[in-house]
Short mmCIF file of C-alpha atoms and ligand atoms in Angstrom, two decimals:
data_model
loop_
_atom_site.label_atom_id
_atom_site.label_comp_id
_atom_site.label_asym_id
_atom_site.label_seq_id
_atom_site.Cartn_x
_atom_site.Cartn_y
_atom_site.Cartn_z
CA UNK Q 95 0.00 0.00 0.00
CA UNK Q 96 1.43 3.47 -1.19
CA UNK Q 97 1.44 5.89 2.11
CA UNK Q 98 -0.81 8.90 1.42
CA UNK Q 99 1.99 11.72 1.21
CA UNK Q 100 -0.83 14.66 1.96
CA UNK Q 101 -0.11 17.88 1.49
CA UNK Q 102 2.96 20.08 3.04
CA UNK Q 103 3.23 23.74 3.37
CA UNK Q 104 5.42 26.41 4.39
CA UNK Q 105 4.67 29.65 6.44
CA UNK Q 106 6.36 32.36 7.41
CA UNK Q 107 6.13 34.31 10.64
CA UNK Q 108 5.16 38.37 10.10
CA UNK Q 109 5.63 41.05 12.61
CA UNK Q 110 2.95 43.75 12.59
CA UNK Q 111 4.19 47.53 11.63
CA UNK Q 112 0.58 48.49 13.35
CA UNK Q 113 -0.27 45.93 15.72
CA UNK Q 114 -3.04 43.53 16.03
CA UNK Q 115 -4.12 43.49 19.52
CA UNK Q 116 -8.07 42.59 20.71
CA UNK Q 117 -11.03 40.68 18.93
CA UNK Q 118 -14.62 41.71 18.90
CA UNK Q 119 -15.74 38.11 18.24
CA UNK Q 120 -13.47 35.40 19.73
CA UNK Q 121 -15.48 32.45 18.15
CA UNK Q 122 -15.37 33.83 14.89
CA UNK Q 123 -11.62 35.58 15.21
CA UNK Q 124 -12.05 39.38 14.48
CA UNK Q 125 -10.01 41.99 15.05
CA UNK Q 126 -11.17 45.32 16.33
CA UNK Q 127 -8.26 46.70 14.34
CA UNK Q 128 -7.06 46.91 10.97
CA UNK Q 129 -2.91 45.99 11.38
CA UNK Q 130 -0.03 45.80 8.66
CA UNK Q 131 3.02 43.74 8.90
CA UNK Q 132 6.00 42.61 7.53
CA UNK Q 133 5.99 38.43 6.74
CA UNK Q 134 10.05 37.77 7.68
CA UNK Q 135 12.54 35.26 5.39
CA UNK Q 136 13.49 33.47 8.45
CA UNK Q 137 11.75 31.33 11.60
CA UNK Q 138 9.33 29.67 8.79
CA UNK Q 139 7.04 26.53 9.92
CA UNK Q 140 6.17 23.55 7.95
CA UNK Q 141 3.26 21.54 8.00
CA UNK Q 142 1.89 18.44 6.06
CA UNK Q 143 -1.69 17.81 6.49
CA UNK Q 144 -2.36 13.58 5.53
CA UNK Q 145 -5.85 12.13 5.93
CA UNK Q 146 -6.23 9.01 7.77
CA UNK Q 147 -9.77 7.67 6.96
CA UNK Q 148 -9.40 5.10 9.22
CA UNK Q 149 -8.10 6.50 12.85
CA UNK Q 150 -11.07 7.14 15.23
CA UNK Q 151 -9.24 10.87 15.51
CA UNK Q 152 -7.14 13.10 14.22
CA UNK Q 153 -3.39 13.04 15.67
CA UNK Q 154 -1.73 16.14 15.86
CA UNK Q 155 2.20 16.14 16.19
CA UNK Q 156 4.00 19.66 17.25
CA UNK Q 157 7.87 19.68 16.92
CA UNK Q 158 7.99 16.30 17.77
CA UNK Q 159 5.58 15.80 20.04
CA UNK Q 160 1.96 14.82 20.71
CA UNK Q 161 0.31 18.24 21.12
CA UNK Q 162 -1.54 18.22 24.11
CA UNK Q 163 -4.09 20.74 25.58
CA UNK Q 164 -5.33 24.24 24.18
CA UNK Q 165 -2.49 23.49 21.03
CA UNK Q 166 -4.00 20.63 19.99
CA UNK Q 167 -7.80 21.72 20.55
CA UNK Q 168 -6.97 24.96 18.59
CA UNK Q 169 -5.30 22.48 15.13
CA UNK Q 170 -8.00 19.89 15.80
CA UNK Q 171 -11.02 22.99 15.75
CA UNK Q 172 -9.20 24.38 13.12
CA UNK Q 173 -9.39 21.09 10.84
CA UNK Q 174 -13.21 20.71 12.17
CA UNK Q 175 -13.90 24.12 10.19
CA UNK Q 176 -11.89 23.16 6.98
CA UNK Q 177 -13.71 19.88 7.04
CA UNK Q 178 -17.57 21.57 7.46
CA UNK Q 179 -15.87 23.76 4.41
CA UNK Q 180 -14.73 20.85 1.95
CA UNK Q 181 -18.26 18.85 3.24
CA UNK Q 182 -15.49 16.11 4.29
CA UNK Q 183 -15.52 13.54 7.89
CA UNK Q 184 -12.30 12.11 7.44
CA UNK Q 185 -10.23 12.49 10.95
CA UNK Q 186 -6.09 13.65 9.65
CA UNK Q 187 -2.52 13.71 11.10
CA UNK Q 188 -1.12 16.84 11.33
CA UNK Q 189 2.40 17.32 11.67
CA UNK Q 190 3.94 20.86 11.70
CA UNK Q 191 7.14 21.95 13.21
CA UNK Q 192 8.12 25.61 14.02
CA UNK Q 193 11.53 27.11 12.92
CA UNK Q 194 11.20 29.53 16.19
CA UNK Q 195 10.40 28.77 19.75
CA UNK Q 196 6.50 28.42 19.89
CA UNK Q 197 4.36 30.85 21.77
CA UNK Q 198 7.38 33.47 22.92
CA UNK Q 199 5.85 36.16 21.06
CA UNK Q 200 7.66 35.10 17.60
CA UNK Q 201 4.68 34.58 15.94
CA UNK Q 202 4.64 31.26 16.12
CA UNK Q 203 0.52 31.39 15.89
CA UNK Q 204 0.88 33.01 12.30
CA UNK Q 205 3.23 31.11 10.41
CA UNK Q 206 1.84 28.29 12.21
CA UNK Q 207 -2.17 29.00 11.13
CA UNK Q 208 -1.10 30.02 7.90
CA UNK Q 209 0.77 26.80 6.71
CA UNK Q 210 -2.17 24.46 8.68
CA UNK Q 211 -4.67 26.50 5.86
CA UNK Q 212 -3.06 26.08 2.72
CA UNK Q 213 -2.39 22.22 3.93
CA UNK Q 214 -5.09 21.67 5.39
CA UNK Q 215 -7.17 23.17 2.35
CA UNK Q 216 -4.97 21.33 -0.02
CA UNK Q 217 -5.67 17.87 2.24
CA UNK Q 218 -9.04 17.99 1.59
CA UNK Q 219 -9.23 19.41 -1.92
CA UNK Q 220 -10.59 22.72 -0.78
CA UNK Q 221 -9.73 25.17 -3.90
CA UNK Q 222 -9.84 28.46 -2.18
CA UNK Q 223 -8.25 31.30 -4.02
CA UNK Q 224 -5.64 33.89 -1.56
CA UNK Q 225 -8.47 35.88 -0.22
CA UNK Q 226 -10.32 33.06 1.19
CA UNK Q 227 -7.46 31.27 2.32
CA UNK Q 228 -6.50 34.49 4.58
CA UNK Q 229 -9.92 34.53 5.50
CA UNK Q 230 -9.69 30.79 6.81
CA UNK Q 231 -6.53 31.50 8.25
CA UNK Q 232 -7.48 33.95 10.26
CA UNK Q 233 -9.94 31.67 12.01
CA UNK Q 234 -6.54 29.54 13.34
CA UNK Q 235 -4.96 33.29 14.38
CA UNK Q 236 -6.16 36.90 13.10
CA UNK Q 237 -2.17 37.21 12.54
CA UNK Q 238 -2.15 34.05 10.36
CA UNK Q 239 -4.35 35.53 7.47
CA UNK Q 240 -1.37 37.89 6.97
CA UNK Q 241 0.96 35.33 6.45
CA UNK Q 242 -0.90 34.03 3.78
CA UNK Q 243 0.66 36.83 1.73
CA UNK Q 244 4.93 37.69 1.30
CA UNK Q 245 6.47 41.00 1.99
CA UNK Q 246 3.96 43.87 3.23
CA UNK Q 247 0.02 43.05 3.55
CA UNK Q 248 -2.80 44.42 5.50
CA UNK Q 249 -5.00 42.54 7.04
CA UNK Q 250 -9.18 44.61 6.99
CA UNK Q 251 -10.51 43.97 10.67
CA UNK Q 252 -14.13 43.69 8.72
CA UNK Q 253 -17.26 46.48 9.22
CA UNK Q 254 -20.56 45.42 10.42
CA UNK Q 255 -22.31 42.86 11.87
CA UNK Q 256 -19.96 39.61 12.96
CA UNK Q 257 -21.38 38.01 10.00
CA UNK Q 258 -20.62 40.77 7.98
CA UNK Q 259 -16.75 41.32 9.09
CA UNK Q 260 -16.63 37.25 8.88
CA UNK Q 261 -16.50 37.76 4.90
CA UNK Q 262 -14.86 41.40 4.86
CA UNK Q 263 -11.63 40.67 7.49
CA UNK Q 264 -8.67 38.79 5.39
CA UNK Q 265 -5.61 39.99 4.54
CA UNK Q 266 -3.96 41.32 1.27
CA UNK Q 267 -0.98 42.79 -0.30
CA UNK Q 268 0.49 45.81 0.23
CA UNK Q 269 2.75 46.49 -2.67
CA UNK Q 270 5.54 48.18 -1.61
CA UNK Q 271 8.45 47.91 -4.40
CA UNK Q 272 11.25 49.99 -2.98
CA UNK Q 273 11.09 49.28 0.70
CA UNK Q 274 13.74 46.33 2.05
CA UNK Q 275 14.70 47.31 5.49
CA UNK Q 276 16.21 44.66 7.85
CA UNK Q 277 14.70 43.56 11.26
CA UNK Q 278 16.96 42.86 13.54
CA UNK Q 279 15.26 40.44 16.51
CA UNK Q 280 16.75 40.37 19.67
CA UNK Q 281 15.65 36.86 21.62
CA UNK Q 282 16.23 37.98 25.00
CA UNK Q 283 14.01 35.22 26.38
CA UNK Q 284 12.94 32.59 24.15
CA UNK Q 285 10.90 30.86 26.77
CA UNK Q 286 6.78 30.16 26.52
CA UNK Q 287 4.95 33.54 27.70
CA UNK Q 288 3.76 33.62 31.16
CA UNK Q 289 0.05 34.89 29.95
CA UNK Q 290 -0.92 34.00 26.29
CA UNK Q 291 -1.98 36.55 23.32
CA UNK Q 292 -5.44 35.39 23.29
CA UNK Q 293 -5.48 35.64 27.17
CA UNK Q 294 -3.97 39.08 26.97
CA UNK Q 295 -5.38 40.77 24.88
CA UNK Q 296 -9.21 39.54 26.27
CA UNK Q 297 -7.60 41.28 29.51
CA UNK Q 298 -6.97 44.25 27.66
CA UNK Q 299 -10.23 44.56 26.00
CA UNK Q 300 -12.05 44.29 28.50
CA UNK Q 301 -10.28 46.08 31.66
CA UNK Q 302 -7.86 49.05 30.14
CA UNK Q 303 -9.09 52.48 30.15
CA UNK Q 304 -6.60 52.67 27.08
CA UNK Q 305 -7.60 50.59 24.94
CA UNK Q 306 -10.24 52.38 22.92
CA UNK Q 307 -7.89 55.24 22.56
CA UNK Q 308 -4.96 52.97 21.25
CA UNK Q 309 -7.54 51.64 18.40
CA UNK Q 310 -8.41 55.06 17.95
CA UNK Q 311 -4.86 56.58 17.37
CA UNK Q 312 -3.89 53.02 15.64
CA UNK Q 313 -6.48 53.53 12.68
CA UNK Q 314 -4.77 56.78 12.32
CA UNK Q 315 -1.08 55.29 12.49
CA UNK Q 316 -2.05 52.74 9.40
CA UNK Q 317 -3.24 55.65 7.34
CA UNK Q 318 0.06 57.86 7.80
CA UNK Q 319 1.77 54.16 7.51
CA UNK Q 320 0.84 53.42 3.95
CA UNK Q 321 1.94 56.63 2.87
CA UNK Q 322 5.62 56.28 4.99
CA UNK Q 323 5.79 53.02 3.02
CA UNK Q 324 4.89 54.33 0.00
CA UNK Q 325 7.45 56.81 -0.28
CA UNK Q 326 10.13 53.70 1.46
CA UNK Q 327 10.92 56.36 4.15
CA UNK Q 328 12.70 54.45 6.96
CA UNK Q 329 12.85 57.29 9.74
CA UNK Q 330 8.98 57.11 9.22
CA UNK Q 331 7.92 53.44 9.08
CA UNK Q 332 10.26 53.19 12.05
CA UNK Q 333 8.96 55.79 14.14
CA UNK Q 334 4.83 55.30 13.43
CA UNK Q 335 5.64 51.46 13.96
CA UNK Q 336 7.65 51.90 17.58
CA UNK Q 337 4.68 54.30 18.94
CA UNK Q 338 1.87 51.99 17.57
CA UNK Q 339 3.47 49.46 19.96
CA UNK Q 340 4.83 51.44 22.55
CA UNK Q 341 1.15 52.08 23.02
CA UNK Q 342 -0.68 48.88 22.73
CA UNK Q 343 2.00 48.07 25.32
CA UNK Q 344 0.58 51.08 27.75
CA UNK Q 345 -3.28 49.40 26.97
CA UNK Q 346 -1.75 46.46 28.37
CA UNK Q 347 -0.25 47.84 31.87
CA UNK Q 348 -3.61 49.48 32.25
CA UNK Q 349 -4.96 46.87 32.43
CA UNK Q 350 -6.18 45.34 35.59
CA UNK Q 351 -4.32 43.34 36.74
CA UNK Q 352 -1.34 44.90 34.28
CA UNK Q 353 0.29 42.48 31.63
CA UNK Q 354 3.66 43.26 31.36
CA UNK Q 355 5.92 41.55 28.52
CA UNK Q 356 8.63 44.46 28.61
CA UNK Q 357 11.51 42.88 30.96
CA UNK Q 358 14.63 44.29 32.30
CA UNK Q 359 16.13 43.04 28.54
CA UNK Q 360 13.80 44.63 26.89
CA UNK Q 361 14.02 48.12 28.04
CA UNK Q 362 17.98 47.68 27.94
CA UNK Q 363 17.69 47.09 24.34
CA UNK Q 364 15.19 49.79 23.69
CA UNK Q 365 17.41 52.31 25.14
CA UNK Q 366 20.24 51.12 23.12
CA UNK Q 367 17.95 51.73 20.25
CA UNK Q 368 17.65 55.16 21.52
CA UNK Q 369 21.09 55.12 21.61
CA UNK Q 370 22.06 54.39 18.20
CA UNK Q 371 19.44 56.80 17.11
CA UNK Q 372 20.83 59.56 18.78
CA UNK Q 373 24.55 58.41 17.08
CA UNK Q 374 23.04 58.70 13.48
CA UNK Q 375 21.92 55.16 12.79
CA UNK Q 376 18.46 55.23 12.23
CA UNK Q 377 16.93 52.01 14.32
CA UNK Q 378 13.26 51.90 15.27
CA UNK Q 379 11.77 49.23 17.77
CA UNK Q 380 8.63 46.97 17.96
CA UNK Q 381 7.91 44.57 20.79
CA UNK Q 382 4.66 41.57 20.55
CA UNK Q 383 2.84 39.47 23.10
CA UNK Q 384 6.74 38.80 24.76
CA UNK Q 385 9.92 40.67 25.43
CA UNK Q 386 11.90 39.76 22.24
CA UNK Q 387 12.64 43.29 20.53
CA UNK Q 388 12.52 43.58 16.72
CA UNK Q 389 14.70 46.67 15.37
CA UNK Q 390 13.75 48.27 11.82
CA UNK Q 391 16.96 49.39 10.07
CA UNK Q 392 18.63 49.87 6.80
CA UNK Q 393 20.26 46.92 5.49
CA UNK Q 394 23.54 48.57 5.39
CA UNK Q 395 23.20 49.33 9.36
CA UNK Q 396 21.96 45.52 10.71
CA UNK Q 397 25.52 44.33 11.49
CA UNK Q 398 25.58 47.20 13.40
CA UNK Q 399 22.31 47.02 15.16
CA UNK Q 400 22.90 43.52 15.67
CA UNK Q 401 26.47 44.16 17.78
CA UNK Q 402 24.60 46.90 19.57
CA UNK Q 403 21.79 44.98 20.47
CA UNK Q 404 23.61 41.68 21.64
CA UNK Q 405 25.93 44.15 23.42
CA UNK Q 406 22.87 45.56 25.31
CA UNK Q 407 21.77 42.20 26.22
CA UNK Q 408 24.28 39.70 27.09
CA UNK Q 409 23.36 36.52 26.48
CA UNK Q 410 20.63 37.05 23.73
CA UNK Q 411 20.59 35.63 20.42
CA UNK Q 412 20.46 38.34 17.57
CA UNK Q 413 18.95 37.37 14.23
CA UNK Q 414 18.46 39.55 11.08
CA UNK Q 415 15.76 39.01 8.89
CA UNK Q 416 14.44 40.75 5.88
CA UNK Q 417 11.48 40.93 4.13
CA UNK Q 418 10.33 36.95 2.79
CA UNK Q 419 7.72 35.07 0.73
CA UNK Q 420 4.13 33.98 1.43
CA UNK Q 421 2.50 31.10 2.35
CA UNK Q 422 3.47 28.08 0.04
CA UNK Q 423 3.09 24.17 -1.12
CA UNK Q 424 5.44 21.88 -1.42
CA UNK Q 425 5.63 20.77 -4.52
CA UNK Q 426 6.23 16.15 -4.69
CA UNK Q 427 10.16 16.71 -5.39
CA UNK Q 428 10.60 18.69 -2.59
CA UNK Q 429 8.89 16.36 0.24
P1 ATP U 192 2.61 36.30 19.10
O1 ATP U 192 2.07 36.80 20.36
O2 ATP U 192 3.71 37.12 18.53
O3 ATP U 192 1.57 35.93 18.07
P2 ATP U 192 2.98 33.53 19.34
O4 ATP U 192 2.28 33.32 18.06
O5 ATP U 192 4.27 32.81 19.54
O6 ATP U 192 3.36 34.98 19.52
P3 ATP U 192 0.49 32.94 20.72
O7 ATP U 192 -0.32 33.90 19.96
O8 ATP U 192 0.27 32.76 22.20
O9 ATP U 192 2.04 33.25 20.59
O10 ATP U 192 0.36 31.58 19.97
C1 ATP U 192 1.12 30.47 20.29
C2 ATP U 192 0.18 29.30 20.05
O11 ATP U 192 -0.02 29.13 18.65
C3 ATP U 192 0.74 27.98 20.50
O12 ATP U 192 0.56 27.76 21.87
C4 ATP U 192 -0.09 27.02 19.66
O13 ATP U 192 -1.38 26.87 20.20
C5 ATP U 192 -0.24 27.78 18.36
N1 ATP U 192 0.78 27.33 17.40
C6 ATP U 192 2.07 27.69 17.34
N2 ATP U 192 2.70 27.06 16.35
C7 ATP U 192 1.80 26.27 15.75
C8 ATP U 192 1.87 25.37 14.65
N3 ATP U 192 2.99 25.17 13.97
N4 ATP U 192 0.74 24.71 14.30
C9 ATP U 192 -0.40 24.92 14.97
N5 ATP U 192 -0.52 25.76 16.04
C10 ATP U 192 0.57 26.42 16.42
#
């Protein structure tokens, strides 16, 4: 008998320029926000999706292991809604392993969501075209439909009704043909978060005075984004993109009780991007659900960045990525 191969993809991680932070509708995964990111050339995940007609479930393997828990009910809820799509019962093995540490505010979720679509569609002979396959994604994680797409995309957080926003929030591309900055990451702790996104940002929602402000001044921030992007202007990218999170950082500390992410690493490397701002290099920072650090910078200036950064943290692993490509299948030679 000839082993089913199933379907493998590859996924990128993105970091949000203007973040993602808060859903309006948890089961049905929309943002309050509209966000735009960056998908990165490095940390990607890959997945293969096989169907196994005859197991009485589907198995779902995680770097290795059996995942247990919230990570397996998220893949095996996931696969529920791809099956109700494709009008399929069949249970599947899942096997995906993550390039980067998983949930330590990497974006493990998106790369991770993003590959389990286009295998998972692929699996079960879903034909979805790049829009709906965003939109599916972003029912795994709201930062997953971005990673559908390479390079610079936005991702609509949807108008209306939950219904409504269910069709209208997916991600797409934001053409951007003369912007290639680096992003330096700093990993200055590469362990699991103490409190999760999904926990965090429900906190946040629901407790911080801030918050509506932040989405308020964030809608703003994406509109003066696109333009700073447009025109490939570094100094401005960098600076709308290090306030953006700056404050959906101060949404979180008000709320009650606080999440913090920052760490003692993590304001020693924001200073030192201070630092190298005030020295002429023009570095701009961004910080997720964790205390890693990402750095915007000129390509010419990342070996610098990088020795500044690892300098400011001792111990930390520094790694330089650039912008990378969307969401793709393996093709049978390469598996
Ligand atoms: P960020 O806050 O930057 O999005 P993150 O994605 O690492 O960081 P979470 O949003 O907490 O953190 O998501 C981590 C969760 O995403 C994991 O606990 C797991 O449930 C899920 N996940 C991560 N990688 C995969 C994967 N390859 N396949 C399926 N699910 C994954």
């Amino acid at each position: 008998q000839v082993l089913d191969p199933g379907a493998t993809a590859v996924a990128h991680p993105n970091i949000a320029l203007i973040k993602y932070w808060g859903k309006r509708d948890e089961q049905l995964m929309i943002p309050y926000v509209d966000s735009l990111s960056m998908t990165l050339d490095v940390f990607p995940t890959t997945t293969t999706v096989r169907l196994s007609p005859e197991a009485p479930a589907d198995s779902v393997t995680l770097d290795g292991s059996p995942a247990e828990g919230e990570q397996r009910r998220r893949v095996v809820a996931f696969l529920d809604l791809v099956r109700e799509l494709a009008g399929r019962t069949e249970p599947a093995e899942v096997d995906t392993r993550n390039a980067v540490p998983t949930g330590a505010g990497l974006a493990s979720s998106a790369s991770g969501f993003a590959a389990l679509a286009l295998a998972g569609a692929a699996a079960y002979g879903l034909d979805l075209d790049p829009t709906a396959l965003s939109r599916l994604a972003r029912r795994g994680s709201v930062s997953a439909a971005r990673s559908i797409f390479g390079d610079f995309a936005i991702c609509h957080a949807g108008r209306g009704t939950s219904e409504d926003a269910d069709l209208d929030s997916y991600a797409e591309p934001v053409p951007v043909p003369d912007f290639d900055p680096a992003l330096v990451i700093a990993l200055v702790d590469a362990g699991p978060k103490a409190v999760s996104s999904r926990a965090a940002m429900r906190r946040t929602v629901e407790t911080s005075p801030l918050y509506r402000s932040w989405a308020t001044s964030s809608a703003a921030d994406l509109t003066e984004m696109r333009v700073a992007l447009r025109r490939g202007d570094l100094d401005a990218v960098g600076e709308i993109a290090e306030r953006n999170a700056l404050g959906m950082h101060a949404t979180m500390l008000a709320a009650r009780p606080a999440v913090r992410y920052l760490s003692p690493a993590t304001v020693a490397v924001l200073d030192r991007v201070g630092w190298l701002r005030a020295n002429g290099v023009p570095a701009y920072a961004t910080m997720d659900a964790g205390p890693n650090v990402k750095v915007l910078c000129h390509r010419t200036d990342a070996a610098r960045v990088a020795e500044a950064l690892r300098d400011a943290a001792p111990g930390c692993s520094v790694v330089t990525a650039r912008r990378g490509p969307g969401a793709r299948l393996r093709t049978g030679a390469e598996r």
